[in-house]
Amino acid sequence: MTSHAGGARPNAAAPASRKGGFGARGGWLLFAGFLMVFGGLMMVFSGISAIARDDVFIPTPHYAYEFDLTGWGWIHLVLGVVVFCAGFAVIRGALWARIVGLALAGLSMVASFMWLPYTPFWALVLLAVDVLIVWALCTAPGLTGD
């Protein structure tokens, strides 16, 4: 029987807090998943409002990416539903959902950027949420064999 200096065994598993907080998925994946659910819901709400009452929005004249507001509403609605569903898959720990989540967050950033003339503040909020989603999905352990 030998004793070790700190009382720890040399082959003991690392505590969960060193692996990301919540087991193999890590806290960053939960953070990204919940942000995806939140961001997806917000895109759904903005899409519904653009489809139902597009006279609420004041479009900027001569915007380079000028599209029909009802069309943008449908884009936001569909993209929001897909981001929402992928967020739940990320929370459940599916690897495919992390990869799809990165692609969807990128598409959502483009859509939010093009939504700037209609609702500038809200589009910037959605852009910030998407940046946090990309950051959290990329820094979470497990994608590269951590």
PDB file of C-alpha atoms in Angstrom:
ATOM      1  CA  MET A   1       0.000   0.000   0.000  1.00  0.00           C
ATOM      2  CA  THR A   2       1.398   3.306  -1.024  1.00  0.00           C
ATOM      3  CA  SER A   3      -0.030   6.692  -0.333  1.00  0.00           C
ATOM      4  CA  HIS A   4       0.053   9.626  -2.669  1.00  0.00           C
ATOM      5  CA  ALA A   5       0.877  13.172  -1.708  1.00  0.00           C
ATOM      6  CA  GLY A   6      -2.504  14.750  -2.352  1.00  0.00           C
ATOM      7  CA  GLY A   7      -4.601  11.722  -1.626  1.00  0.00           C
ATOM      8  CA  ALA A   8      -5.483  11.457  -5.315  1.00  0.00           C
ATOM      9  CA  ARG A   9      -4.935   8.309  -7.310  1.00  0.00           C
ATOM     10  CA  PRO A  10      -2.714   8.750 -10.364  1.00  0.00           C
ATOM     11  CA  ASN A  11      -5.261   7.187 -12.767  1.00  0.00           C
ATOM     12  CA  ALA A  12      -8.344   8.859 -11.316  1.00  0.00           C
ATOM     13  CA  ALA A  13     -10.720  10.524 -13.747  1.00  0.00           C
ATOM     14  CA  ALA A  14     -10.702  14.297 -13.896  1.00  0.00           C
ATOM     15  CA  PRO A  15     -13.532  16.041 -12.082  1.00  0.00           C
ATOM     16  CA  ALA A  16     -16.547  17.034 -14.170  1.00  0.00           C
ATOM     17  CA  SER A  17     -15.756  20.727 -13.690  1.00  0.00           C
ATOM     18  CA  ARG A  18     -12.528  20.331 -15.687  1.00  0.00           C
ATOM     19  CA  LYS A  19     -14.351  18.628 -18.554  1.00  0.00           C
ATOM     20  CA  GLY A  20     -16.859  21.429 -19.063  1.00  0.00           C
ATOM     21  CA  GLY A  21     -19.220  21.298 -16.121  1.00  0.00           C
ATOM     22  CA  PHE A  22     -21.987  18.912 -17.201  1.00  0.00           C
ATOM     23  CA  GLY A  23     -20.195  15.723 -18.183  1.00  0.00           C
ATOM     24  CA  ALA A  24     -19.067  15.084 -21.735  1.00  0.00           C
ATOM     25  CA  ARG A  25     -21.350  17.697 -23.302  1.00  0.00           C
ATOM     26  CA  GLY A  26     -20.087  20.547 -21.190  1.00  0.00           C
ATOM     27  CA  GLY A  27     -21.721  23.725 -20.061  1.00  0.00           C
ATOM     28  CA  TRP A  28     -20.932  25.469 -23.333  1.00  0.00           C
ATOM     29  CA  LEU A  29     -23.141  23.054 -25.261  1.00  0.00           C
ATOM     30  CA  LEU A  30     -26.041  23.688 -22.907  1.00  0.00           C
ATOM     31  CA  PHE A  31     -25.427  27.419 -23.257  1.00  0.00           C
ATOM     32  CA  ALA A  32     -25.347  27.163 -27.063  1.00  0.00           C
ATOM     33  CA  GLY A  33     -28.445  24.960 -27.131  1.00  0.00           C
ATOM     34  CA  PHE A  34     -30.478  27.312 -24.982  1.00  0.00           C
ATOM     35  CA  LEU A  35     -29.316  30.291 -27.042  1.00  0.00           C
ATOM     36  CA  MET A  36     -30.360  28.455 -30.198  1.00  0.00           C
ATOM     37  CA  VAL A  37     -33.797  27.757 -28.734  1.00  0.00           C
ATOM     38  CA  PHE A  38     -34.115  31.409 -27.690  1.00  0.00           C
ATOM     39  CA  GLY A  39     -32.782  32.767 -30.989  1.00  0.00           C
ATOM     40  CA  GLY A  40     -35.025  30.439 -32.976  1.00  0.00           C
ATOM     41  CA  LEU A  41     -38.085  31.589 -31.051  1.00  0.00           C
ATOM     42  CA  MET A  42     -37.188  35.230 -31.602  1.00  0.00           C
ATOM     43  CA  MET A  43     -36.771  34.629 -35.337  1.00  0.00           C
ATOM     44  CA  VAL A  44     -40.145  32.863 -35.417  1.00  0.00           C
ATOM     45  CA  PHE A  45     -41.800  35.822 -33.675  1.00  0.00           C
ATOM     46  CA  SER A  46     -40.230  38.374 -36.009  1.00  0.00           C
ATOM     47  CA  GLY A  47     -41.189  36.230 -39.007  1.00  0.00           C
ATOM     48  CA  ILE A  48     -44.800  35.962 -37.859  1.00  0.00           C
ATOM     49  CA  SER A  49     -45.003  39.700 -37.288  1.00  0.00           C
ATOM     50  CA  ALA A  50     -43.606  40.389 -40.764  1.00  0.00           C
ATOM     51  CA  ILE A  51     -46.071  37.963 -42.378  1.00  0.00           C
ATOM     52  CA  ALA A  52     -49.155  39.036 -40.439  1.00  0.00           C
ATOM     53  CA  ARG A  53     -48.652  42.789 -40.272  1.00  0.00           C
ATOM     54  CA  ASP A  54     -45.920  43.931 -42.589  1.00  0.00           C
ATOM     55  CA  ASP A  55     -47.194  47.512 -42.376  1.00  0.00           C
ATOM     56  CA  VAL A  56     -45.755  47.655 -38.832  1.00  0.00           C
ATOM     57  CA  PHE A  57     -42.222  47.766 -40.240  1.00  0.00           C
ATOM     58  CA  ILE A  58     -40.832  50.892 -41.866  1.00  0.00           C
ATOM     59  CA  PRO A  59     -38.520  49.875 -44.692  1.00  0.00           C
ATOM     60  CA  THR A  60     -35.516  51.972 -45.556  1.00  0.00           C
ATOM     61  CA  PRO A  61     -35.711  53.326 -49.101  1.00  0.00           C
ATOM     62  CA  HIS A  62     -32.952  52.393 -51.534  1.00  0.00           C
ATOM     63  CA  TYR A  63     -31.542  49.595 -49.390  1.00  0.00           C
ATOM     64  CA  ALA A  64     -29.187  47.407 -51.389  1.00  0.00           C
ATOM     65  CA  TYR A  65     -30.868  44.178 -50.255  1.00  0.00           C
ATOM     66  CA  GLU A  66     -34.455  45.318 -50.647  1.00  0.00           C
ATOM     67  CA  PHE A  67     -36.870  42.375 -50.679  1.00  0.00           C
ATOM     68  CA  ASP A  68     -40.552  41.930 -50.059  1.00  0.00           C
ATOM     69  CA  LEU A  69     -41.150  42.071 -46.319  1.00  0.00           C
ATOM     70  CA  THR A  70     -43.575  39.132 -46.403  1.00  0.00           C
ATOM     71  CA  GLY A  71     -40.871  37.056 -48.106  1.00  0.00           C
ATOM     72  CA  TRP A  72     -38.423  37.983 -45.352  1.00  0.00           C
ATOM     73  CA  GLY A  73     -41.057  36.984 -42.824  1.00  0.00           C
ATOM     74  CA  TRP A  74     -41.277  33.493 -44.312  1.00  0.00           C
ATOM     75  CA  ILE A  75     -37.476  33.186 -44.387  1.00  0.00           C
ATOM     76  CA  HIS A  76     -37.273  34.149 -40.714  1.00  0.00           C
ATOM     77  CA  LEU A  77     -40.136  31.839 -39.784  1.00  0.00           C
ATOM     78  CA  VAL A  78     -38.658  28.748 -41.467  1.00  0.00           C
ATOM     79  CA  LEU A  79     -35.105  29.473 -40.326  1.00  0.00           C
ATOM     80  CA  GLY A  80     -36.322  30.134 -36.776  1.00  0.00           C
ATOM     81  CA  VAL A  81     -38.156  26.802 -36.589  1.00  0.00           C
ATOM     82  CA  VAL A  82     -35.093  24.910 -37.848  1.00  0.00           C
ATOM     83  CA  VAL A  83     -32.759  26.728 -35.402  1.00  0.00           C
ATOM     84  CA  PHE A  84     -35.210  26.046 -32.570  1.00  0.00           C
ATOM     85  CA  CYS A  85     -35.295  22.305 -33.320  1.00  0.00           C
ATOM     86  CA  ALA A  86     -31.528  22.094 -33.751  1.00  0.00           C
ATOM     87  CA  GLY A  87     -31.125  23.824 -30.375  1.00  0.00           C
ATOM     88  CA  PHE A  88     -32.951  20.980 -28.664  1.00  0.00           C
ATOM     89  CA  ALA A  89     -30.746  18.475 -30.477  1.00  0.00           C
ATOM     90  CA  VAL A  90     -27.641  20.348 -29.254  1.00  0.00           C
ATOM     91  CA  ILE A  91     -28.962  20.213 -25.689  1.00  0.00           C
ATOM     92  CA  ARG A  92     -29.432  16.451 -26.072  1.00  0.00           C
ATOM     93  CA  GLY A  93     -25.778  16.193 -27.146  1.00  0.00           C
ATOM     94  CA  ALA A  94     -26.053  15.190 -30.823  1.00  0.00           C
ATOM     95  CA  LEU A  95     -22.802  15.782 -32.709  1.00  0.00           C
ATOM     96  CA  TRP A  96     -24.607  16.410 -35.994  1.00  0.00           C
ATOM     97  CA  ALA A  97     -26.579  19.174 -34.278  1.00  0.00           C
ATOM     98  CA  ARG A  98     -23.371  21.024 -33.389  1.00  0.00           C
ATOM     99  CA  ILE A  99     -22.248  21.033 -36.997  1.00  0.00           C
ATOM    100  CA  VAL A 100     -25.713  21.939 -38.285  1.00  0.00           C
ATOM    101  CA  GLY A 101     -25.960  24.560 -35.533  1.00  0.00           C
ATOM    102  CA  LEU A 102     -22.824  26.278 -36.778  1.00  0.00           C
ATOM    103  CA  ALA A 103     -24.201  26.419 -40.313  1.00  0.00           C
ATOM    104  CA  LEU A 104     -27.613  27.626 -39.124  1.00  0.00           C
ATOM    105  CA  ALA A 105     -26.089  30.301 -36.904  1.00  0.00           C
ATOM    106  CA  GLY A 106     -24.138  31.544 -39.926  1.00  0.00           C
ATOM    107  CA  LEU A 107     -27.300  31.660 -42.035  1.00  0.00           C
ATOM    108  CA  SER A 108     -29.103  33.397 -39.212  1.00  0.00           C
ATOM    109  CA  MET A 109     -26.346  36.019 -39.047  1.00  0.00           C
ATOM    110  CA  VAL A 110     -26.760  36.730 -42.753  1.00  0.00           C
ATOM    111  CA  ALA A 111     -30.550  36.958 -42.409  1.00  0.00           C
ATOM    112  CA  SER A 112     -30.241  39.244 -39.383  1.00  0.00           C
ATOM    113  CA  PHE A 113     -27.771  41.472 -41.206  1.00  0.00           C
ATOM    114  CA  MET A 114     -30.170  41.814 -44.103  1.00  0.00           C
ATOM    115  CA  TRP A 115     -32.995  42.514 -41.626  1.00  0.00           C
ATOM    116  CA  LEU A 116     -31.155  45.600 -40.285  1.00  0.00           C
ATOM    117  CA  PRO A 117     -33.131  48.280 -42.168  1.00  0.00           C
ATOM    118  CA  TYR A 118     -36.463  46.988 -40.869  1.00  0.00           C
ATOM    119  CA  THR A 119     -35.643  46.508 -37.164  1.00  0.00           C
ATOM    120  CA  PRO A 120     -32.088  47.703 -36.471  1.00  0.00           C
ATOM    121  CA  PHE A 121     -31.957  47.087 -32.725  1.00  0.00           C
ATOM    122  CA  TRP A 122     -33.594  43.663 -32.891  1.00  0.00           C
ATOM    123  CA  ALA A 123     -31.398  42.577 -35.787  1.00  0.00           C
ATOM    124  CA  LEU A 124     -28.292  43.535 -33.783  1.00  0.00           C
ATOM    125  CA  VAL A 125     -29.568  41.544 -30.795  1.00  0.00           C
ATOM    126  CA  LEU A 126     -30.072  38.473 -33.002  1.00  0.00           C
ATOM    127  CA  LEU A 127     -26.607  38.994 -34.522  1.00  0.00           C
ATOM    128  CA  ALA A 128     -25.073  39.037 -31.040  1.00  0.00           C
ATOM    129  CA  VAL A 129     -26.982  35.883 -30.037  1.00  0.00           C
ATOM    130  CA  ASP A 130     -25.740  34.127 -33.193  1.00  0.00           C
ATOM    131  CA  VAL A 131     -22.141  35.142 -32.496  1.00  0.00           C
ATOM    132  CA  LEU A 132     -22.457  33.696 -28.978  1.00  0.00           C
ATOM    133  CA  ILE A 133     -23.916  30.487 -30.422  1.00  0.00           C
ATOM    134  CA  VAL A 134     -20.985  30.066 -32.812  1.00  0.00           C
ATOM    135  CA  TRP A 135     -18.500  30.783 -30.039  1.00  0.00           C
ATOM    136  CA  ALA A 136     -20.130  28.363 -27.598  1.00  0.00           C
ATOM    137  CA  LEU A 137     -20.416  25.556 -30.184  1.00  0.00           C
ATOM    138  CA  CYS A 138     -16.779  25.976 -31.207  1.00  0.00           C
ATOM    139  CA  THR A 139     -15.355  26.100 -27.679  1.00  0.00           C
ATOM    140  CA  ALA A 140     -17.357  23.228 -26.202  1.00  0.00           C
ATOM    141  CA  PRO A 141     -15.312  20.078 -25.597  1.00  0.00           C
ATOM    142  CA  GLY A 142     -15.768  16.931 -27.631  1.00  0.00           C
ATOM    143  CA  LEU A 143     -15.792  18.084 -31.243  1.00  0.00           C
ATOM    144  CA  THR A 144     -12.069  17.552 -31.761  1.00  0.00           C
ATOM    145  CA  GLY A 145     -11.692  14.577 -29.446  1.00  0.00           C
ATOM    146  CA  ASP A 146     -11.210  16.530 -26.185  1.00  0.00           C
TER     147      ASP A 146
END
